[in-house]
Amino acid sequence: MTSPAAARRWWSGRTPAAGGAAMATAIISVALRLAGQDAASAVFLVAAIVVWLLLAALFADRLLLDRRTWKAQAETPAALTAIAATTVLGTRLSLQGRQGTAAALLILSAVLWPVLLPSVVRHWAARLPGAGFLVCVATQGLAVLAGTLALAQRQSWLLWVALACFVPGLLLYAAVLARFDLRQLRTGSGDQWVAGGALAISALAGTKLVTASAAHGPLRWAVPAHGTLRTLTLVLLVLDLCWFAVLLACEVRWPRPHYDVRRWSTVFPVGMTVAACLAVAAAAEVPAAGTAGRVLLWPAVALWAFVLVGAVRSARAERGPGQNAGAGTPGREPRD
């Protein structure tokens, strides 16, 4: 039986990369909801809320009681999982009709964004891992949640917020792509998939603007740009699927079967690709995208389950202080 002291040591050893678990679980719930699998989506929603609450408690614990560690971790790209997970969970709650809670999560994310993102960008290295693309994911997460709330409540001003995040999100993607270390395709422990996932969430954000700019939508000022927004969203989805194919081929060529906490950052892009395909099919009237989303849905759920098993085994393998497993081996999370 694990002692309270050992449990506390395990808890204090979690890094911001663990936020990927909340992101992955929430987006699987969103994808299942869009696919009409409401019962399964509800199960994942409950799991996402539990994981998010645990990670929020850890975030607050370090902010209030261990400010030095909090500041050091706030400089790493993985810190942005706090924003991304919050926006994706808010999006799912909005789809559930919980608009008030979703709005509160949007406000929380909007408060965290100017605190965490500049800190991360200031500490960019010359070459970035896949987690570097979280600057785009966090920004587009705000666009997705703002757009979802805008459409649910017919609040046009929130669509301006969505657009104000959508464009900078694309620019941030380009900035990170220029610094992305392509060797991560061969050696990455999971977060290299965010290179594609960032495009998927950008496409999902685009669907909100496409829907709003339709002739019957609430974004009247953007009606002339409807065609451009639709084309851009389709391009983003195609590029995401291209990344998906490349990353999958690299996994086959250079297998990395061991568990690493960054594997949650593989589940998230796969789930986000499913959600983006389903959303594009509805917003842009592209049936092929819907077919792709339905084909990838259950493999995404299976991948989530596979990584969960790895996480549980890793947690059980962790012992007391002084155990130093090598990077990428069970029992040790990366120090970003």
Short mmCIF file of C-alpha atoms in Angstrom, two decimals:
data_model
loop_
_atom_site.label_atom_id
_atom_site.label_comp_id
_atom_site.label_asym_id
_atom_site.label_seq_id
_atom_site.Cartn_x
_atom_site.Cartn_y
_atom_site.Cartn_z
CA MET A 1 0.00 0.00 0.00
CA THR A 2 1.32 3.43 -0.90
CA SER A 3 2.07 5.64 2.09
CA PRO A 4 0.77 9.24 2.24
CA ALA A 5 4.37 10.49 2.02
CA ALA A 6 5.03 8.42 -1.10
CA ALA A 7 1.77 9.63 -2.63
CA ARG A 8 2.77 13.22 -1.91
CA ARG A 9 6.18 12.68 -3.53
CA TRP A 10 4.50 11.20 -6.60
CA TRP A 11 2.06 14.12 -6.73
CA SER A 12 4.80 16.73 -6.39
CA GLY A 13 6.76 15.04 -9.18
CA ARG A 14 4.16 15.79 -11.83
CA THR A 15 5.27 18.20 -14.53
CA PRO A 16 3.19 20.51 -16.77
CA ALA A 17 3.39 17.85 -19.49
CA ALA A 18 0.79 15.94 -17.48
CA GLY A 19 -1.71 18.53 -18.69
CA GLY A 20 -1.74 16.62 -21.94
CA ALA A 21 -3.90 13.99 -20.23
CA ALA A 22 -6.67 16.55 -19.64
CA MET A 23 -6.34 17.85 -23.21
CA ALA A 24 -6.49 14.36 -24.69
CA THR A 25 -9.45 13.20 -22.60
CA ALA A 26 -11.47 16.36 -23.26
CA ILE A 27 -10.93 16.29 -27.02
CA ILE A 28 -11.89 12.60 -27.23
CA SER A 29 -15.12 13.60 -25.50
CA VAL A 30 -15.65 16.40 -28.04
CA ALA A 31 -14.97 14.04 -30.96
CA LEU A 32 -17.41 11.44 -29.63
CA ARG A 33 -20.05 14.14 -29.17
CA LEU A 34 -19.63 15.38 -32.74
CA ALA A 35 -19.91 11.78 -33.95
CA GLY A 36 -23.20 11.33 -32.12
CA GLN A 37 -21.78 8.96 -29.49
CA ASP A 38 -23.32 10.87 -26.59
CA ALA A 39 -23.10 8.16 -23.90
CA ALA A 40 -19.41 7.48 -24.51
CA SER A 41 -18.75 11.21 -24.77
CA ALA A 42 -20.35 11.76 -21.36
CA VAL A 43 -18.04 9.17 -19.78
CA PHE A 44 -15.00 10.92 -21.20
CA LEU A 45 -16.38 14.28 -20.11
CA VAL A 46 -16.54 13.12 -16.49
CA ALA A 47 -13.00 11.77 -16.74
CA ALA A 48 -11.78 15.03 -18.30
CA ILE A 49 -13.34 17.09 -15.51
CA VAL A 50 -11.70 14.92 -12.84
CA VAL A 51 -8.27 15.12 -14.48
CA TRP A 52 -8.63 18.87 -15.05
CA LEU A 53 -9.57 19.47 -11.41
CA LEU A 54 -6.57 17.47 -10.19
CA LEU A 55 -4.19 19.36 -12.45
CA ALA A 56 -5.79 22.69 -11.52
CA ALA A 57 -5.18 21.83 -7.87
CA LEU A 58 -1.53 21.07 -8.65
CA PHE A 59 -1.22 24.35 -10.59
CA ALA A 60 -2.67 26.32 -7.66
CA ASP A 61 -0.58 24.40 -5.13
CA ARG A 62 2.65 25.36 -6.87
CA LEU A 63 1.55 28.90 -7.56
CA LEU A 64 0.74 29.53 -3.91
CA LEU A 65 3.21 27.30 -2.07
CA ASP A 66 6.14 26.70 -4.42
CA ARG A 67 6.45 29.85 -6.48
CA ARG A 68 10.03 29.07 -7.55
CA THR A 69 9.02 25.79 -9.17
CA TRP A 70 5.95 27.41 -10.70
CA LYS A 71 8.02 30.16 -12.32
CA ALA A 72 10.55 27.67 -13.68
CA GLN A 73 7.84 25.47 -15.18
CA ALA A 74 5.95 28.48 -16.56
CA GLU A 75 8.90 29.05 -18.89
CA THR A 76 8.44 25.67 -20.61
CA PRO A 77 6.13 25.05 -23.58
CA ALA A 78 4.28 22.34 -21.65
CA ALA A 79 2.97 25.02 -19.27
CA LEU A 80 0.55 26.01 -22.03
CA THR A 81 -1.33 22.75 -21.58
CA ALA A 82 -3.08 24.62 -18.75
CA ILE A 83 -4.68 26.94 -21.30
CA ALA A 84 -5.26 24.33 -23.98
CA ALA A 85 -6.90 21.84 -21.60
CA THR A 86 -9.13 24.55 -20.14
CA THR A 87 -10.36 25.74 -23.53
CA VAL A 88 -11.03 22.24 -24.86
CA LEU A 89 -12.93 21.30 -21.70
CA GLY A 90 -14.87 24.56 -21.98
CA THR A 91 -15.76 23.73 -25.58
CA ARG A 92 -17.10 20.34 -24.56
CA LEU A 93 -19.15 21.87 -21.74
CA SER A 94 -20.58 24.42 -24.17
CA LEU A 95 -21.70 21.56 -26.43
CA GLN A 96 -23.39 20.13 -23.34
CA GLY A 97 -25.30 23.38 -22.86
CA ARG A 98 -23.24 24.53 -19.87
CA GLN A 99 -22.66 27.99 -21.31
CA GLY A 100 -22.04 29.71 -17.98
CA THR A 101 -19.31 27.27 -16.97
CA ALA A 102 -17.81 27.40 -20.45
CA ALA A 103 -17.73 31.21 -20.29
CA ALA A 104 -15.96 31.04 -16.92
CA LEU A 105 -13.33 28.72 -18.41
CA LEU A 106 -12.90 31.12 -21.34
CA ILE A 107 -12.24 33.96 -18.91
CA LEU A 108 -9.77 31.82 -16.94
CA SER A 109 -7.94 30.87 -20.15
CA ALA A 110 -7.88 34.48 -21.32
CA VAL A 111 -6.30 35.50 -18.00
CA LEU A 112 -3.65 32.77 -18.20
CA TRP A 113 -2.74 33.41 -21.85
CA PRO A 114 -0.92 36.78 -21.42
CA VAL A 115 0.86 35.39 -18.34
CA LEU A 116 2.11 32.07 -19.68
CA LEU A 117 2.57 32.58 -23.42
CA PRO A 118 5.05 35.51 -23.25
CA SER A 119 7.05 33.63 -20.62
CA VAL A 120 7.29 30.60 -22.90
CA VAL A 121 8.21 32.62 -25.98
CA ARG A 122 10.92 34.53 -24.12
CA HIS A 123 12.63 31.25 -23.32
CA TRP A 124 12.44 29.64 -26.75
CA ALA A 125 15.51 27.63 -27.69
CA ALA A 126 17.13 27.75 -31.12
CA ARG A 127 15.51 24.40 -31.93
CA LEU A 128 12.12 23.49 -30.51
CA PRO A 129 10.44 20.15 -29.75
CA GLY A 130 6.88 19.42 -30.74
CA ALA A 131 5.64 20.97 -27.49
CA GLY A 132 6.71 24.31 -28.95
CA PHE A 133 3.56 24.24 -31.10
CA LEU A 134 1.49 24.61 -27.93
CA VAL A 135 1.76 28.37 -28.38
CA CYS A 136 -0.49 27.86 -31.39
CA VAL A 137 -2.70 25.28 -29.69
CA ALA A 138 -3.34 27.50 -26.66
CA THR A 139 -4.17 30.50 -28.85
CA GLN A 140 -6.44 28.55 -31.18
CA GLY A 141 -8.07 26.95 -28.16
CA LEU A 142 -9.25 30.41 -27.19
CA ALA A 143 -10.56 30.89 -30.73
CA VAL A 144 -12.45 27.58 -30.64
CA LEU A 145 -14.06 28.23 -27.26
CA ALA A 146 -14.94 31.85 -28.08
CA GLY A 147 -16.41 30.77 -31.41
CA THR A 148 -18.37 27.92 -29.83
CA LEU A 149 -19.87 30.24 -27.22
CA ALA A 150 -20.60 32.88 -29.85
CA LEU A 151 -22.57 30.44 -31.96
CA ALA A 152 -24.36 28.94 -28.96
CA GLN A 153 -25.42 32.31 -27.56
CA ARG A 154 -25.42 34.32 -30.79
CA GLN A 155 -22.95 36.81 -29.36
CA SER A 156 -21.28 38.46 -32.35
CA TRP A 157 -18.61 40.20 -30.28
CA LEU A 158 -17.21 36.82 -29.24
CA LEU A 159 -16.64 36.05 -32.91
CA TRP A 160 -14.34 39.06 -33.06
CA VAL A 161 -12.45 37.48 -30.15
CA ALA A 162 -12.28 34.20 -32.06
CA LEU A 163 -10.95 35.93 -35.15
CA ALA A 164 -8.46 37.93 -33.06
CA CYS A 165 -7.03 34.63 -31.77
CA PHE A 166 -7.31 32.67 -35.03
CA VAL A 167 -4.95 34.86 -37.06
CA PRO A 168 -2.18 35.19 -34.43
CA GLY A 169 -2.47 31.46 -33.84
CA LEU A 170 -1.53 30.81 -37.45
CA LEU A 171 1.38 33.24 -37.23
CA LEU A 172 2.63 31.52 -34.07
CA TYR A 173 2.45 28.18 -35.87
CA ALA A 174 4.65 29.53 -38.65
CA ALA A 175 7.13 30.93 -36.11
CA VAL A 176 7.46 27.58 -34.34
CA LEU A 177 7.65 25.61 -37.59
CA ALA A 178 10.74 27.63 -38.52
CA ARG A 179 12.39 26.47 -35.28
CA PHE A 180 11.03 22.94 -35.13
CA ASP A 181 13.73 20.30 -34.73
CA LEU A 182 12.91 17.79 -37.47
CA ARG A 183 14.99 15.16 -35.67
CA GLN A 184 12.00 14.90 -33.32
CA LEU A 185 10.24 12.91 -36.06
CA ARG A 186 12.72 10.12 -35.32
CA THR A 187 13.47 10.63 -31.64
CA GLY A 188 10.44 12.42 -30.16
CA SER A 189 8.65 10.79 -27.25
CA GLY A 190 5.16 11.81 -28.32
CA ASP A 191 4.88 15.59 -28.41
CA GLN A 192 6.15 15.74 -32.00
CA TRP A 193 2.53 15.01 -32.94
CA VAL A 194 1.54 18.49 -31.80
CA ALA A 195 3.01 19.72 -35.10
CA GLY A 196 -0.09 18.27 -36.73
CA GLY A 197 -2.46 18.78 -33.82
CA ALA A 198 -1.87 22.54 -33.91
CA LEU A 199 -3.15 22.59 -37.49
CA ALA A 200 -6.14 20.45 -36.51
CA ILE A 201 -7.24 22.85 -33.77
CA SER A 202 -6.66 25.73 -36.20
CA ALA A 203 -9.01 24.01 -38.65
CA LEU A 204 -11.54 23.49 -35.86
CA ALA A 205 -11.33 27.21 -35.03
CA GLY A 206 -11.81 27.94 -38.71
CA THR A 207 -15.08 25.98 -38.77
CA LYS A 208 -16.53 28.36 -36.17
CA LEU A 209 -15.75 31.33 -38.40
CA VAL A 210 -17.01 29.51 -41.48
CA THR A 211 -20.31 28.75 -39.78
CA ALA A 212 -20.63 32.30 -38.48
CA SER A 213 -19.84 33.89 -41.84
CA ALA A 214 -22.45 31.89 -43.74
CA ALA A 215 -25.31 33.88 -45.18
CA HIS A 216 -27.56 32.76 -42.31
CA GLY A 217 -24.89 33.15 -39.64
CA PRO A 218 -24.46 35.89 -37.04
CA LEU A 219 -21.17 37.22 -38.40
CA ARG A 220 -22.70 39.48 -41.06
CA TRP A 221 -19.58 41.59 -41.57
CA ALA A 222 -17.64 38.50 -42.64
CA VAL A 223 -20.10 37.14 -45.18
CA PRO A 224 -17.91 38.33 -48.11
CA ALA A 225 -14.99 36.40 -46.58
CA HIS A 226 -16.96 33.17 -46.22
CA GLY A 227 -15.35 31.55 -49.25
CA THR A 228 -11.86 32.55 -48.15
CA LEU A 229 -12.42 31.25 -44.61
CA ARG A 230 -13.81 27.99 -45.95
CA THR A 231 -10.85 27.48 -48.28
CA LEU A 232 -8.34 28.31 -45.54
CA THR A 233 -10.02 25.88 -43.15
CA LEU A 234 -9.91 23.10 -45.74
CA VAL A 235 -6.23 23.79 -46.41
CA LEU A 236 -5.48 23.60 -42.69
CA LEU A 237 -7.26 20.26 -42.43
CA VAL A 238 -5.44 18.84 -45.46
CA LEU A 239 -2.09 19.95 -44.04
CA ASP A 240 -3.01 18.36 -40.72
CA LEU A 241 -3.80 15.07 -42.45
CA CYS A 242 -0.48 15.27 -44.30
CA TRP A 243 1.32 15.70 -40.97
CA PHE A 244 -0.72 12.78 -39.63
CA ALA A 245 0.51 10.52 -42.43
CA VAL A 246 4.14 11.62 -41.99
CA LEU A 247 4.09 11.21 -38.21
CA LEU A 248 2.44 7.80 -38.43
CA ALA A 249 5.04 6.66 -40.99
CA CYS A 250 7.81 7.84 -38.66
CA GLU A 251 6.30 5.89 -35.77
CA VAL A 252 6.34 2.76 -37.93
CA ARG A 253 9.89 3.41 -39.15
CA TRP A 254 11.28 4.27 -35.70
CA PRO A 255 9.04 2.56 -33.15
CA ARG A 256 8.93 4.04 -29.65
CA PRO A 257 6.65 1.67 -27.72
CA HIS A 258 7.67 2.76 -24.20
CA TYR A 259 5.39 4.96 -22.14
CA ASP A 260 6.22 8.61 -21.71
CA VAL A 261 3.94 11.30 -20.30
CA ARG A 262 4.35 13.11 -23.60
CA ARG A 263 2.35 10.32 -25.24
CA TRP A 264 -0.76 12.19 -24.12
CA SER A 265 0.43 14.78 -26.62
CA THR A 266 0.06 12.09 -29.27
CA VAL A 267 -3.50 11.26 -28.23
CA PHE A 268 -4.55 14.91 -28.30
CA PRO A 269 -3.59 15.59 -31.96
CA VAL A 270 -5.20 12.34 -33.09
CA GLY A 271 -8.41 13.20 -31.23
CA MET A 272 -8.27 16.79 -32.46
CA THR A 273 -7.90 15.57 -36.04
CA VAL A 274 -11.07 13.51 -35.61
CA ALA A 275 -12.94 16.52 -34.18
CA ALA A 276 -11.65 18.80 -36.94
CA CYS A 277 -12.68 16.36 -39.68
CA LEU A 278 -16.20 16.02 -38.28
CA ALA A 279 -16.56 19.77 -37.77
CA VAL A 280 -15.28 20.59 -41.26
CA ALA A 281 -17.69 18.06 -42.76
CA ALA A 282 -20.59 19.91 -41.15
CA ALA A 283 -19.42 23.51 -41.56
CA ALA A 284 -17.89 23.30 -45.04
CA GLU A 285 -20.15 20.54 -46.37
CA VAL A 286 -17.32 18.14 -47.21
CA PRO A 287 -18.61 14.56 -46.70
CA ALA A 288 -15.15 13.04 -47.22
CA ALA A 289 -13.92 14.85 -44.12
CA GLY A 290 -16.72 13.29 -42.09
CA THR A 291 -15.79 9.85 -43.39
CA ALA A 292 -12.16 10.39 -42.37
CA GLY A 293 -13.26 11.51 -38.91
CA ARG A 294 -15.45 8.46 -38.37
CA VAL A 295 -12.69 6.13 -39.56
CA LEU A 296 -10.19 7.65 -37.11
CA LEU A 297 -12.58 7.96 -34.17
CA TRP A 298 -12.30 4.54 -32.58
CA PRO A 299 -8.55 4.19 -33.19
CA ALA A 300 -8.24 7.49 -31.30
CA VAL A 301 -10.26 6.07 -28.41
CA ALA A 302 -8.12 2.91 -28.45
CA LEU A 303 -4.96 5.01 -28.41
CA TRP A 304 -6.29 6.91 -25.37
CA ALA A 305 -6.89 3.60 -23.58
CA PHE A 306 -3.43 2.31 -24.52
CA VAL A 307 -1.71 5.40 -23.15
CA LEU A 308 -3.84 5.25 -20.00
CA VAL A 309 -2.63 1.70 -19.36
CA GLY A 310 0.93 2.93 -19.79
CA ALA A 311 0.31 5.78 -17.36
CA VAL A 312 -1.11 3.44 -14.72
CA ARG A 313 1.79 1.03 -15.07
CA SER A 314 4.24 3.91 -14.88
CA ALA A 315 2.62 5.22 -11.70
CA ARG A 316 2.80 1.78 -10.10
CA ALA A 317 6.44 1.44 -11.09
CA GLU A 318 7.43 4.65 -9.35
CA ARG A 319 9.01 4.06 -5.99
CA GLY A 320 10.36 6.35 -3.35
CA PRO A 321 12.82 9.24 -3.70
CA GLY A 322 16.12 8.51 -5.26
CA GLN A 323 14.77 6.35 -8.07
CA ASN A 324 16.15 7.78 -11.26
CA ALA A 325 14.88 6.04 -14.32
CA GLY A 326 16.33 7.03 -17.65
CA ALA A 327 14.51 9.45 -19.91
CA GLY A 328 11.63 7.79 -21.66
CA THR A 329 11.53 4.79 -19.28
CA PRO A 330 8.53 3.99 -17.13
CA GLY A 331 8.33 5.90 -13.88
CA ARG A 332 9.82 9.20 -14.94
CA GLU A 333 8.22 12.19 -16.54
CA PRO A 334 10.29 14.57 -18.63
CA ARG A 335 11.55 17.71 -16.99
CA ASP A 336 10.56 20.00 -19.83
#
